[in-house]
PDB file of C-alpha atoms in Angstrom:
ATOM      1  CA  UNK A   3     -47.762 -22.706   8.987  1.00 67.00           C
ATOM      2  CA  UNK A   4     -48.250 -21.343   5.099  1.00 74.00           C
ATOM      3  CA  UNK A   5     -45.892 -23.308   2.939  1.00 82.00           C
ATOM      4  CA  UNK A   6     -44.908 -22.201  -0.264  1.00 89.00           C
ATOM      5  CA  UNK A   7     -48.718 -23.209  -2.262  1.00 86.00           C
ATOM      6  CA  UNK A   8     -50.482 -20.650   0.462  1.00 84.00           C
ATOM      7  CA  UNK A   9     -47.732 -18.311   0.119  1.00 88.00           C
ATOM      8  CA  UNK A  10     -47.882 -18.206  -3.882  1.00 91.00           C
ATOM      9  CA  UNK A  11     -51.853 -18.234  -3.840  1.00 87.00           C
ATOM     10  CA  UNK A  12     -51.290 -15.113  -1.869  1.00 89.00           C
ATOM     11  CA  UNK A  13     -49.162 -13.347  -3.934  1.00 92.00           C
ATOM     12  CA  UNK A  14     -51.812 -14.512  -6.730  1.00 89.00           C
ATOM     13  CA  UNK A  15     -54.468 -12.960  -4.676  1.00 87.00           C
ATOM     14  CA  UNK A  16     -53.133  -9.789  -3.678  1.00 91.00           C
ATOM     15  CA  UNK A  17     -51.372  -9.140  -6.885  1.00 93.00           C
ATOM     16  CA  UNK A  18     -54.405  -7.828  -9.152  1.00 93.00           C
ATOM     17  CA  UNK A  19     -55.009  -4.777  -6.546  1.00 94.00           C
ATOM     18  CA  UNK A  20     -51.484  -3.528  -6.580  1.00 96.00           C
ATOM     19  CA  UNK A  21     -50.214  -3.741  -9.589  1.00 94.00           C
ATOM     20  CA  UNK A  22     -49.844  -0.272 -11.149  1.00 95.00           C
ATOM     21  CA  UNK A  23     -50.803   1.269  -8.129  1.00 97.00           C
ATOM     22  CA  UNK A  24     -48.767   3.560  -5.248  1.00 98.00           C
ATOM     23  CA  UNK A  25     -48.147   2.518  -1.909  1.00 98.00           C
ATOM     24  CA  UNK A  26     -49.506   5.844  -0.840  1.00 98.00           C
ATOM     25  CA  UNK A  27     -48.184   5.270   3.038  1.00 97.00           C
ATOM     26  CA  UNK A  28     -47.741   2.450   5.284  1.00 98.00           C
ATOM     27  CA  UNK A  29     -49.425   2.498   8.884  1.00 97.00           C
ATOM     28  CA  UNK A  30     -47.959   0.132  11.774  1.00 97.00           C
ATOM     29  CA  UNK A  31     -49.460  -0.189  14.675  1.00 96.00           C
ATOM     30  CA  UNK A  32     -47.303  -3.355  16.150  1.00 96.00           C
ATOM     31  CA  UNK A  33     -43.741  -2.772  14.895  1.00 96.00           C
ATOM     32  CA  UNK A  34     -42.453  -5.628  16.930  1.00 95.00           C
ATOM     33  CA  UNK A  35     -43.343  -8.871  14.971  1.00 95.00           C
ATOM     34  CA  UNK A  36     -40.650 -11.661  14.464  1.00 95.00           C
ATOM     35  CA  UNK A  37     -38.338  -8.873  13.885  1.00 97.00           C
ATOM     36  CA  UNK A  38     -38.520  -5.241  14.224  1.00 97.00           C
ATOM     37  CA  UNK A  39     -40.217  -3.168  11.449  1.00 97.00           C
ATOM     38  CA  UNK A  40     -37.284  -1.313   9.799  1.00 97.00           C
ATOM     39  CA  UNK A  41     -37.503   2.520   9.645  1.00 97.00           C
ATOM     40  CA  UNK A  42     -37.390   2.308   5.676  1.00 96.00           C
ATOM     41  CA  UNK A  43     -41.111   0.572   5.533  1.00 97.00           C
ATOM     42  CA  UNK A  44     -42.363   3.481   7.382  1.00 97.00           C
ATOM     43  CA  UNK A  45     -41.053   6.286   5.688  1.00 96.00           C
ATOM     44  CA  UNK A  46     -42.371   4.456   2.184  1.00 96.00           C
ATOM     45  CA  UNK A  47     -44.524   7.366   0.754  1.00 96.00           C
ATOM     46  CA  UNK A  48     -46.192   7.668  -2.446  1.00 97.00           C
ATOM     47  CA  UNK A  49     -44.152   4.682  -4.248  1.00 97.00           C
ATOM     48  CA  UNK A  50     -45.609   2.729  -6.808  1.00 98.00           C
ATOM     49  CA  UNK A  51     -45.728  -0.625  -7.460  1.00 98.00           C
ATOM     50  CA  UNK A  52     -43.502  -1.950 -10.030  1.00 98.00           C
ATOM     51  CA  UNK A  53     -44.346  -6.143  -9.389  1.00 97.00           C
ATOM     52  CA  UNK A  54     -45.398  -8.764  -6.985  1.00 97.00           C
ATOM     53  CA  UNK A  55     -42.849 -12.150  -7.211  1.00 97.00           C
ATOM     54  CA  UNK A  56     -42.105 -14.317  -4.173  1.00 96.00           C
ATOM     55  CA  UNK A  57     -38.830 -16.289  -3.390  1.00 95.00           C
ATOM     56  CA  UNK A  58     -39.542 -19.197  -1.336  1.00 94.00           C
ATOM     57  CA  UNK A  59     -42.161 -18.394   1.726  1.00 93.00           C
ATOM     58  CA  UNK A  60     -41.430 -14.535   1.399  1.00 95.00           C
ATOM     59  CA  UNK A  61     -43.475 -12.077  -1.041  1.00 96.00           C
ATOM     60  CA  UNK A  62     -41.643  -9.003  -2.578  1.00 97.00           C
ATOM     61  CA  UNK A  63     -43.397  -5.941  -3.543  1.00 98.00           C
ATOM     62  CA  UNK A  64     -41.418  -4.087  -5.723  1.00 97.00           C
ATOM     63  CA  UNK A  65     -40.431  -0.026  -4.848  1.00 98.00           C
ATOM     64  CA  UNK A  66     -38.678   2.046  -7.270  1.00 97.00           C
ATOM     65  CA  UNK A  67     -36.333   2.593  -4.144  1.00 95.00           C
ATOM     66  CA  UNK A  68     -36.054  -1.311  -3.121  1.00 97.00           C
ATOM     67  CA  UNK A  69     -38.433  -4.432  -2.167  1.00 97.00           C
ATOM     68  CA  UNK A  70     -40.567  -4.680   0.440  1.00 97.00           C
ATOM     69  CA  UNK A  71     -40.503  -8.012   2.704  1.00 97.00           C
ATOM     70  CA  UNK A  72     -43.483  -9.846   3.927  1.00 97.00           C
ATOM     71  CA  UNK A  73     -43.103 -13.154   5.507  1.00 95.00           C
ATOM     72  CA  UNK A  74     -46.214 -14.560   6.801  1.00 91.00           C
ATOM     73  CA  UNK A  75     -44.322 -16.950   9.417  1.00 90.00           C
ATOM     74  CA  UNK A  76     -46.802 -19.059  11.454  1.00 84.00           C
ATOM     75  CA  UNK A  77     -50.182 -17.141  11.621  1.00 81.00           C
ATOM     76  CA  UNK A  78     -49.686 -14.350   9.396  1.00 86.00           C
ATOM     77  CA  UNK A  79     -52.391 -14.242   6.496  1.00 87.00           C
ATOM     78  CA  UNK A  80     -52.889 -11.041   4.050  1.00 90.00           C
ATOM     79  CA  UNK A  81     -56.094  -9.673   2.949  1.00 89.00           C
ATOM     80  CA  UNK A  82     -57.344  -6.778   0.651  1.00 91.00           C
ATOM     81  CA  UNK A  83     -59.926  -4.153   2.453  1.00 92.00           C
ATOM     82  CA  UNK A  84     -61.569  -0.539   1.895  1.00 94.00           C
ATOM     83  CA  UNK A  85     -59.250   2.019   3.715  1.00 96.00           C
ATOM     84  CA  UNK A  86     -62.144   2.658   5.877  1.00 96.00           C
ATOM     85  CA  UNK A  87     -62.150  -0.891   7.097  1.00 94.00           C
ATOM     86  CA  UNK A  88     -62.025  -1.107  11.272  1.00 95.00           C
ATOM     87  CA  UNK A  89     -58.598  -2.828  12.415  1.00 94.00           C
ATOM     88  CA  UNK A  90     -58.873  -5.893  14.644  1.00 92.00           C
ATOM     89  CA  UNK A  91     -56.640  -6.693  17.560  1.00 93.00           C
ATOM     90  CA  UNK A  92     -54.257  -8.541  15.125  1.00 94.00           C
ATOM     91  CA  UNK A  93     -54.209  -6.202  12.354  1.00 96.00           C
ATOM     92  CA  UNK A  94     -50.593  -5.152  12.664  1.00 97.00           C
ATOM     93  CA  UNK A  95     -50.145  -3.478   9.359  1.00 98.00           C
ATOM     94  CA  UNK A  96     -52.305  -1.620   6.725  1.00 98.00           C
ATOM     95  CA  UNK A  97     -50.202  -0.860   3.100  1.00 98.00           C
ATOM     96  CA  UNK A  98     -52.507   1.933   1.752  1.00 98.00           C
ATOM     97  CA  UNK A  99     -52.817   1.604  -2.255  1.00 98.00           C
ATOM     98  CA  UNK A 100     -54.097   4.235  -4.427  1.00 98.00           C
ATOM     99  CA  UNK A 101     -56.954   2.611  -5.705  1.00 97.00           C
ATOM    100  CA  UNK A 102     -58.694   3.037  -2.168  1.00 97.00           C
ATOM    101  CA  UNK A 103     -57.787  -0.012  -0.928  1.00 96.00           C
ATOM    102  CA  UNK A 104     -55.236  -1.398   1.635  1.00 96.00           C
ATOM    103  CA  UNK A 105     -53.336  -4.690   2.174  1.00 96.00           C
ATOM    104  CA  UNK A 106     -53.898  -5.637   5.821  1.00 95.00           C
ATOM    105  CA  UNK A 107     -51.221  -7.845   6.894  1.00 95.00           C
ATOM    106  CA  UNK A 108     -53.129  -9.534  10.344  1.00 92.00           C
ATOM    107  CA  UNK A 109     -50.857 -12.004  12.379  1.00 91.00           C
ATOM    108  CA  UNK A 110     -52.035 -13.362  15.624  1.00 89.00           C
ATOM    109  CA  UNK A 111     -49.016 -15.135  16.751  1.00 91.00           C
ATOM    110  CA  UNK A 112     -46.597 -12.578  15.657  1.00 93.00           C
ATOM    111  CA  UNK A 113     -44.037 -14.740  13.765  1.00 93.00           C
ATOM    112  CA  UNK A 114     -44.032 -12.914  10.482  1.00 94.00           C
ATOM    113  CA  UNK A 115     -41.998  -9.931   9.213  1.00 97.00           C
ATOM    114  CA  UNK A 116     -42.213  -7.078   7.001  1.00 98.00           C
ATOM    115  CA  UNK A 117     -38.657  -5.733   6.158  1.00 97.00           C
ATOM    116  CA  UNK A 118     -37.031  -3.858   3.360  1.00 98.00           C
ATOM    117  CA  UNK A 119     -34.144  -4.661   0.591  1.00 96.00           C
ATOM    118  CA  UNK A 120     -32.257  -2.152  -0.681  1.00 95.00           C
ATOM    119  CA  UNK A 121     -32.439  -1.957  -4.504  1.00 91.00           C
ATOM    120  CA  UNK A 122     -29.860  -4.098  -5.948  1.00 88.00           C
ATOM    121  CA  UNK A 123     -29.044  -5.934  -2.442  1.00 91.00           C
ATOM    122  CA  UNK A 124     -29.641  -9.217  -0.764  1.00 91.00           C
ATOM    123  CA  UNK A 125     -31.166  -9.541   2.449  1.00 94.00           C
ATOM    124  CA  UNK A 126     -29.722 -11.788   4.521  1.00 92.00           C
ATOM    125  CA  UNK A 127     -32.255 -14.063   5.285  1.00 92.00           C
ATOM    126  CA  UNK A 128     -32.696 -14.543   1.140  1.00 90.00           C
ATOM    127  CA  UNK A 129     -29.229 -15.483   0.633  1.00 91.00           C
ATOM    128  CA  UNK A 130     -27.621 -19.141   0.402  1.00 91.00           C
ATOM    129  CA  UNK A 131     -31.571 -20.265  -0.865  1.00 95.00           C
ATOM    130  CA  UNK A 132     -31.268 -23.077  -2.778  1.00 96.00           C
ATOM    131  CA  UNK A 133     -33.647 -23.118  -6.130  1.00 97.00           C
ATOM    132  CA  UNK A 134     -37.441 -22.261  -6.915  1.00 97.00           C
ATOM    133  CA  UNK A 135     -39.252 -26.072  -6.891  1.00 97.00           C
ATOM    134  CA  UNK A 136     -41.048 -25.013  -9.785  1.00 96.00           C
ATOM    135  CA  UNK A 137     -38.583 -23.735 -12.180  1.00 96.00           C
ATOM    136  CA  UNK A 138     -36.057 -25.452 -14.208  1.00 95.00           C
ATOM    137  CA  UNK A 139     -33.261 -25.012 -12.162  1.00 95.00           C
ATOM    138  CA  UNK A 140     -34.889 -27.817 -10.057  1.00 97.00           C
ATOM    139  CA  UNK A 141     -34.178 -31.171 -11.983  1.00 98.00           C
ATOM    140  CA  UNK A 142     -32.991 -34.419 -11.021  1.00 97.00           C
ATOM    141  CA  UNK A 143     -29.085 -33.959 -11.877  1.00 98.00           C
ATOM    142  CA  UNK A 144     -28.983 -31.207  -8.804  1.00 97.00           C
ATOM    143  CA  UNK A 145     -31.009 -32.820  -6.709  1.00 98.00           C
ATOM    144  CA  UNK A 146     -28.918 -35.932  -6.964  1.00 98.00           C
ATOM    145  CA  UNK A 147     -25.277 -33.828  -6.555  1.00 97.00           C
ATOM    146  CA  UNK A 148     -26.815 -32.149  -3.616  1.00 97.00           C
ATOM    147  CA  UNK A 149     -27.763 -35.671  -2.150  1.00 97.00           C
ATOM    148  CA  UNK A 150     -24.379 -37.211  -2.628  1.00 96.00           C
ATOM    149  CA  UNK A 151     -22.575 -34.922  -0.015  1.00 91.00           C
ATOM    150  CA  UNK A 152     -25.214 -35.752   2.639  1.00 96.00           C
ATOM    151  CA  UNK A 153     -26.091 -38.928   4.845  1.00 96.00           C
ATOM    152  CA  UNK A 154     -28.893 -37.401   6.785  1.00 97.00           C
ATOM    153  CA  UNK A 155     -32.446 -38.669   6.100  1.00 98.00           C
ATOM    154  CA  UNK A 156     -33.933 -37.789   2.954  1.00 98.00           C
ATOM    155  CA  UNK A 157     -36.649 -36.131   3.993  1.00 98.00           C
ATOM    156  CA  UNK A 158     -34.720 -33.781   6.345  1.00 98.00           C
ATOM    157  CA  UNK A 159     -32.833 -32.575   2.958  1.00 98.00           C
ATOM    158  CA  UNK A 160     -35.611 -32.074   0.797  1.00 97.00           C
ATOM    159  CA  UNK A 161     -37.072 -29.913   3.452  1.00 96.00           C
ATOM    160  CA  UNK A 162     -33.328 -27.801   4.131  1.00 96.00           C
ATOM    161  CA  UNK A 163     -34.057 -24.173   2.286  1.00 94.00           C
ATOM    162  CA  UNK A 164     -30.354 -25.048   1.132  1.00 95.00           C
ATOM    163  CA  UNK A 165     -31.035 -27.637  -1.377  1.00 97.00           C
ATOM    164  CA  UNK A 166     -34.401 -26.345  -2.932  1.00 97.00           C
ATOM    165  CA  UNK A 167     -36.921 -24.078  -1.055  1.00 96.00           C
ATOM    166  CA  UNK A 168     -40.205 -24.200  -0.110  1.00 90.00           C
ATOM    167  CA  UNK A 169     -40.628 -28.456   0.124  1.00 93.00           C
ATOM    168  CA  UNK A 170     -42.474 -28.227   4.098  1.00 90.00           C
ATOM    169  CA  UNK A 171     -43.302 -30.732   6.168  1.00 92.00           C
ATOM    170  CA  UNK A 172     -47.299 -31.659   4.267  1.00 89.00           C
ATOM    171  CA  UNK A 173     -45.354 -32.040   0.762  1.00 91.00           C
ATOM    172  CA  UNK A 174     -42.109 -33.325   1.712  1.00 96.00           C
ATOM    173  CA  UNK A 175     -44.380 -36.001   3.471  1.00 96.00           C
ATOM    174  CA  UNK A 176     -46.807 -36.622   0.237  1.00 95.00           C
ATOM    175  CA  UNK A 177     -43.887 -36.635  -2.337  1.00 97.00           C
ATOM    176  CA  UNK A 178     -41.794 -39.509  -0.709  1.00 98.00           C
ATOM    177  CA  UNK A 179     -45.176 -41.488  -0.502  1.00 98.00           C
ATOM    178  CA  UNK A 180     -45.693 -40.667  -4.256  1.00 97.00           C
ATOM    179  CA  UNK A 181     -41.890 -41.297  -5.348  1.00 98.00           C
ATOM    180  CA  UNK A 182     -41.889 -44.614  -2.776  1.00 97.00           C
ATOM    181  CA  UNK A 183     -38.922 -43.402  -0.982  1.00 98.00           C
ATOM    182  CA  UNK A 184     -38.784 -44.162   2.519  1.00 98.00           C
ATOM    183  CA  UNK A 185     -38.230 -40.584   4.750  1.00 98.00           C
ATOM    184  CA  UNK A 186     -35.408 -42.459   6.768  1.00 97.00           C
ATOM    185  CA  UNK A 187     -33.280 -43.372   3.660  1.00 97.00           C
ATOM    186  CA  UNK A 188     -29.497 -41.505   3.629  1.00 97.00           C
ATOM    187  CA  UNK A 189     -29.460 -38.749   1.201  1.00 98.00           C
ATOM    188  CA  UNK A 190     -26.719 -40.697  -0.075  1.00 97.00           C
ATOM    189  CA  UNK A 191     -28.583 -43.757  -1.131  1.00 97.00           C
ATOM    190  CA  UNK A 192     -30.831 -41.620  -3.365  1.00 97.00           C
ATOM    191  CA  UNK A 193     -30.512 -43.265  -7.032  1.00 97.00           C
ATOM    192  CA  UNK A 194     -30.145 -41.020  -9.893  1.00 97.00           C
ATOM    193  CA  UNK A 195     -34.013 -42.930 -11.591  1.00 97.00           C
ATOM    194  CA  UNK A 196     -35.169 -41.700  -8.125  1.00 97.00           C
ATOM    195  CA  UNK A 197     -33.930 -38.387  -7.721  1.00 98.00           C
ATOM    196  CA  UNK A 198     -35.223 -37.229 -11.221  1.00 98.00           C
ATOM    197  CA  UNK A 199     -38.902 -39.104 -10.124  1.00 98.00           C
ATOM    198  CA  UNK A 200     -38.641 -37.178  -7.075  1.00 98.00           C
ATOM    199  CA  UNK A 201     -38.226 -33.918  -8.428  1.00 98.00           C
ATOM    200  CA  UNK A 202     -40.961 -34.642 -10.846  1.00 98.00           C
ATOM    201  CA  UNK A 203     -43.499 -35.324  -7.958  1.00 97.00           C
ATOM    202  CA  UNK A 204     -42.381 -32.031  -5.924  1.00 97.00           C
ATOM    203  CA  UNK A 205     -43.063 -29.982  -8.826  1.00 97.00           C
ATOM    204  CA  UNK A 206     -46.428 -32.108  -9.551  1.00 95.00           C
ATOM    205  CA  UNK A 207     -47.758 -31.873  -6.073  1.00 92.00           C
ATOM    206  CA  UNK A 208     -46.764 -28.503  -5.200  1.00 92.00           C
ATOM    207  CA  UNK A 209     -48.651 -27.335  -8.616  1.00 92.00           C
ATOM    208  CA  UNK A 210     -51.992 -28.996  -7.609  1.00 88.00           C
ATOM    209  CA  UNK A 211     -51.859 -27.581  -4.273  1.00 86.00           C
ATOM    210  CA  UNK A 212     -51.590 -24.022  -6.121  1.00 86.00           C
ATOM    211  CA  UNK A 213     -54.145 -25.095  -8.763  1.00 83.00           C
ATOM    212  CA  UNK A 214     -56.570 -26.308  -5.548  1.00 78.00           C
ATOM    213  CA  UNK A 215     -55.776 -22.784  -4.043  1.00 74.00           C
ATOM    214  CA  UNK A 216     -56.608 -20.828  -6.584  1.00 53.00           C
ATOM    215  CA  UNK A 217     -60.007 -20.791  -5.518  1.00 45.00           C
ATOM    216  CA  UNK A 218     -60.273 -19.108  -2.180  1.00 45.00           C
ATOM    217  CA  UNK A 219     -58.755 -16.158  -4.290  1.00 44.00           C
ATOM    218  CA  UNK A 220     -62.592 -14.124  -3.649  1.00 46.00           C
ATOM    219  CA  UNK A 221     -61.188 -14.347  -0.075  1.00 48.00           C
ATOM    220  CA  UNK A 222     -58.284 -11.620  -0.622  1.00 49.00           C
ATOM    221  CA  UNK A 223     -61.321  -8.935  -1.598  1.00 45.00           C
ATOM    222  CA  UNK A 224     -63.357  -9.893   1.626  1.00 43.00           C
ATOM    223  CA  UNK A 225     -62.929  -7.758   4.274  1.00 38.00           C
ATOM    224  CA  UNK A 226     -63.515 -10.653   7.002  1.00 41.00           C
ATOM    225  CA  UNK A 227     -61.496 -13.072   4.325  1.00 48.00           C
ATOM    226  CA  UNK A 228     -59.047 -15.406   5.667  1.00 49.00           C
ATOM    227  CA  UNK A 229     -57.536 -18.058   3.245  1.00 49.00           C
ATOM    228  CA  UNK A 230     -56.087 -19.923   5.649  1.00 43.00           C
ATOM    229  CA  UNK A 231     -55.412 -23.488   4.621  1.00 46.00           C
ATOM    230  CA  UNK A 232     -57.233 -24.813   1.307  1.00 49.00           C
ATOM    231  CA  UNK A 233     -58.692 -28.222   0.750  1.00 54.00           C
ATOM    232  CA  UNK A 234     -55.828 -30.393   0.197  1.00 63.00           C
ATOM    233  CA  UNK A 235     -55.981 -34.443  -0.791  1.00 75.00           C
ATOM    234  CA  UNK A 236     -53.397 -35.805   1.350  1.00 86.00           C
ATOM    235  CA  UNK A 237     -52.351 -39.313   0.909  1.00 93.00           C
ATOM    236  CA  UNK A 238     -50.322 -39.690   4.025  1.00 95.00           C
ATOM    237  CA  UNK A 239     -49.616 -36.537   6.002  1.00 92.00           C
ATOM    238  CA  UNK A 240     -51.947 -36.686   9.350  1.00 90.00           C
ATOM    239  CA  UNK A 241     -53.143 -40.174   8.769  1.00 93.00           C
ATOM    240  CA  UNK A 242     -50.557 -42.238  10.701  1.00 95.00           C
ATOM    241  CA  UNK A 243     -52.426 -45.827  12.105  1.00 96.00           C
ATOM    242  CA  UNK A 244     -54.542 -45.368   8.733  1.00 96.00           C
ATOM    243  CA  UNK A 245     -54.984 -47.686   6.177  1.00 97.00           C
ATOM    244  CA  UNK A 246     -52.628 -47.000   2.999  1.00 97.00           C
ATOM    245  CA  UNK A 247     -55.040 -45.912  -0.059  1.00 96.00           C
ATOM    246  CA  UNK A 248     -52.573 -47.795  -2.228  1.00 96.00           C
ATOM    247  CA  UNK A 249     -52.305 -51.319  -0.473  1.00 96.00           C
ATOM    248  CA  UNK A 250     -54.041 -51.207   2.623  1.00 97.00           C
ATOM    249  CA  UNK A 251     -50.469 -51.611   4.879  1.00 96.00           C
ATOM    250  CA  UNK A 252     -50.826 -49.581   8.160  1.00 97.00           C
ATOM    251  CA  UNK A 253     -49.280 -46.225   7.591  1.00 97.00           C
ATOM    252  CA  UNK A 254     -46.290 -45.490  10.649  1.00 97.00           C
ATOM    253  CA  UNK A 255     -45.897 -41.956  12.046  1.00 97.00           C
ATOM    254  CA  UNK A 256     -42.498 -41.291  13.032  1.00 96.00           C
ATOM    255  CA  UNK A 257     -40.462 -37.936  14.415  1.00 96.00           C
ATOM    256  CA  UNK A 258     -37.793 -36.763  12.003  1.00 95.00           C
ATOM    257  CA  UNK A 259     -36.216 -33.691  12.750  1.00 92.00           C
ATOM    258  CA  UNK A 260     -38.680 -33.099  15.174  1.00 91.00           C
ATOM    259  CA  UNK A 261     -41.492 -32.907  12.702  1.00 93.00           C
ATOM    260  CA  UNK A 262     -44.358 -35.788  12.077  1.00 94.00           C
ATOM    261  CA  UNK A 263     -43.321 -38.197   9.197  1.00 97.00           C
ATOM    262  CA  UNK A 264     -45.894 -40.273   7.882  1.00 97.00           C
ATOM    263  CA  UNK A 265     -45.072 -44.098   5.422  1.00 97.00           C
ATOM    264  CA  UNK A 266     -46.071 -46.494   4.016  1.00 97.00           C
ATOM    265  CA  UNK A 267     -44.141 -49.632   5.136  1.00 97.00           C
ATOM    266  CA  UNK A 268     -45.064 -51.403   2.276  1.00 96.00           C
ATOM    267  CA  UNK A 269     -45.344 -48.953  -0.650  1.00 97.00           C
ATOM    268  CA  UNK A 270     -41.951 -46.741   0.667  1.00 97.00           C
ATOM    269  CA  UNK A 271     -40.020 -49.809   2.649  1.00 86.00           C
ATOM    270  CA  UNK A 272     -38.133 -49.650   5.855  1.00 74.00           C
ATOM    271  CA  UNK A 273     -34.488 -50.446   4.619  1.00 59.00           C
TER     272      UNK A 273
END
């Protein structure tokens, strides 16, 4: 699944070929994805684009008239073509710029979503999101309230969309390793020295992972281009029954919330 690095090196990608362009139309030829495609995103004609942001795993493209949605959900990945470019089986929607280009939205497993915000509304799946990792509203003092009302593992909170967005499975995974918490530990435990070191190694790792994705950018301008996942050093996540890098322990791999947790014994301690 794209986590929030993938998600931002998209919006990084496909940024350059719509900014002060029009969305001249929008073709769909599978309205059905995760949700339905609202009648707004096909009656979007000649609209230009006033910005590309994203807030947590979704990317907004900016309408004089409101925001449109993309989510890329489990499979979904964007790409930039010719308008003359062939659709694939999986090539559910084409955004058609005014450049002579389109953003091709292909998503095999159809789990993502294009939808449409009002201007001056809230969605409903946007609301209640806790902060942006990367921006200063992120910082040890929050994380640490936010911690306090909870006894659930750690690692289940860091990852709830409630508290801070955008901290998946891969990253919640390498920045407990990195802070030497272990995933298990109650929210409640967290010390304030540890809650501001965690935060620090969120915003640290999630940065890199941007950084390392910035280079399959030539992808988004290719028309058989598929990001996918970029090279990532991962210091725990998919190596349980490996040796530790840092001391050699045997890393465990446990469930937690249903999702693979990788630890160091040793460097993150079972207590």
């Amino acid at each position: 699944m794209p986590e929030l690095p993938e998600v931002e090196v998209s919006r990084l990608g496909i940024s350059p070929h719509l900014q002060q362009q029009r969305i001249e139309k929008v073709v769909v030829r599978q309205r059905q994805l995760r949700w339905l495609i609202p009648d707004e995103v096909l009656q979007i004609n000649q609209q230009p684009v006033l910005d590309v942001t994203r807030r947590a795993k979704y990317l907004l493209i900016h309408l004089p008239e409101g925001e449109l949605i993309i989510h890329l959900g489990m499979s979904g990945h964007l790409k930039v073509v010719p308008q003359s470019t062939a659709a694939g089986k999986h090539d559910h929607v084409d955004i058609y710029l005014s450049n002579g280009l389109m953003l091709r939205l292909n998503d095999t497993r159809r789990f993502g979503a294009v939808l449409w915000q009002t201007k001056d509304s809230v969605h409903t799946l946007m609301t209640n999101l806790g902060p942006e990792p990367l921006l200063g509203d992120f910082h040890g003092a929050m994380l640490l309230a936010a911690c306090q009302k909870r006894s659930s593992a750690i690692k289940l909170v860091l990852m709830d969309n409630h508290v801070v967005v955008g901290v998946g499975n891969i990253y919640a995974n390498e920045a407990l390793f990195q802070a030497g918490i272990y995933p298990k530990m109650p929210a409640n435990q967290l010390t304030a020295e540890k809650a501001e070191l965690l935060v620090q190694v969120v915003k640290q790792i999630l940065a890199k992972a941007i950084t390392q994705g910035g280079t399959t950018l030539k992808d988004f301008s290719q028309t058989d281009g598929k990001p996918g996942y970029f090279a990532q050093q991962l210091l725990v996540y998919g190596r349980g029954g490996e040796e530790c890098f840092s001391c050699q322990t045997e890393l465990k791999e446990i469930r937690l919330g249903q999702r693979s947790t990788v630890y160091c014994p040793q460097c993150q301690g079972e207590h």
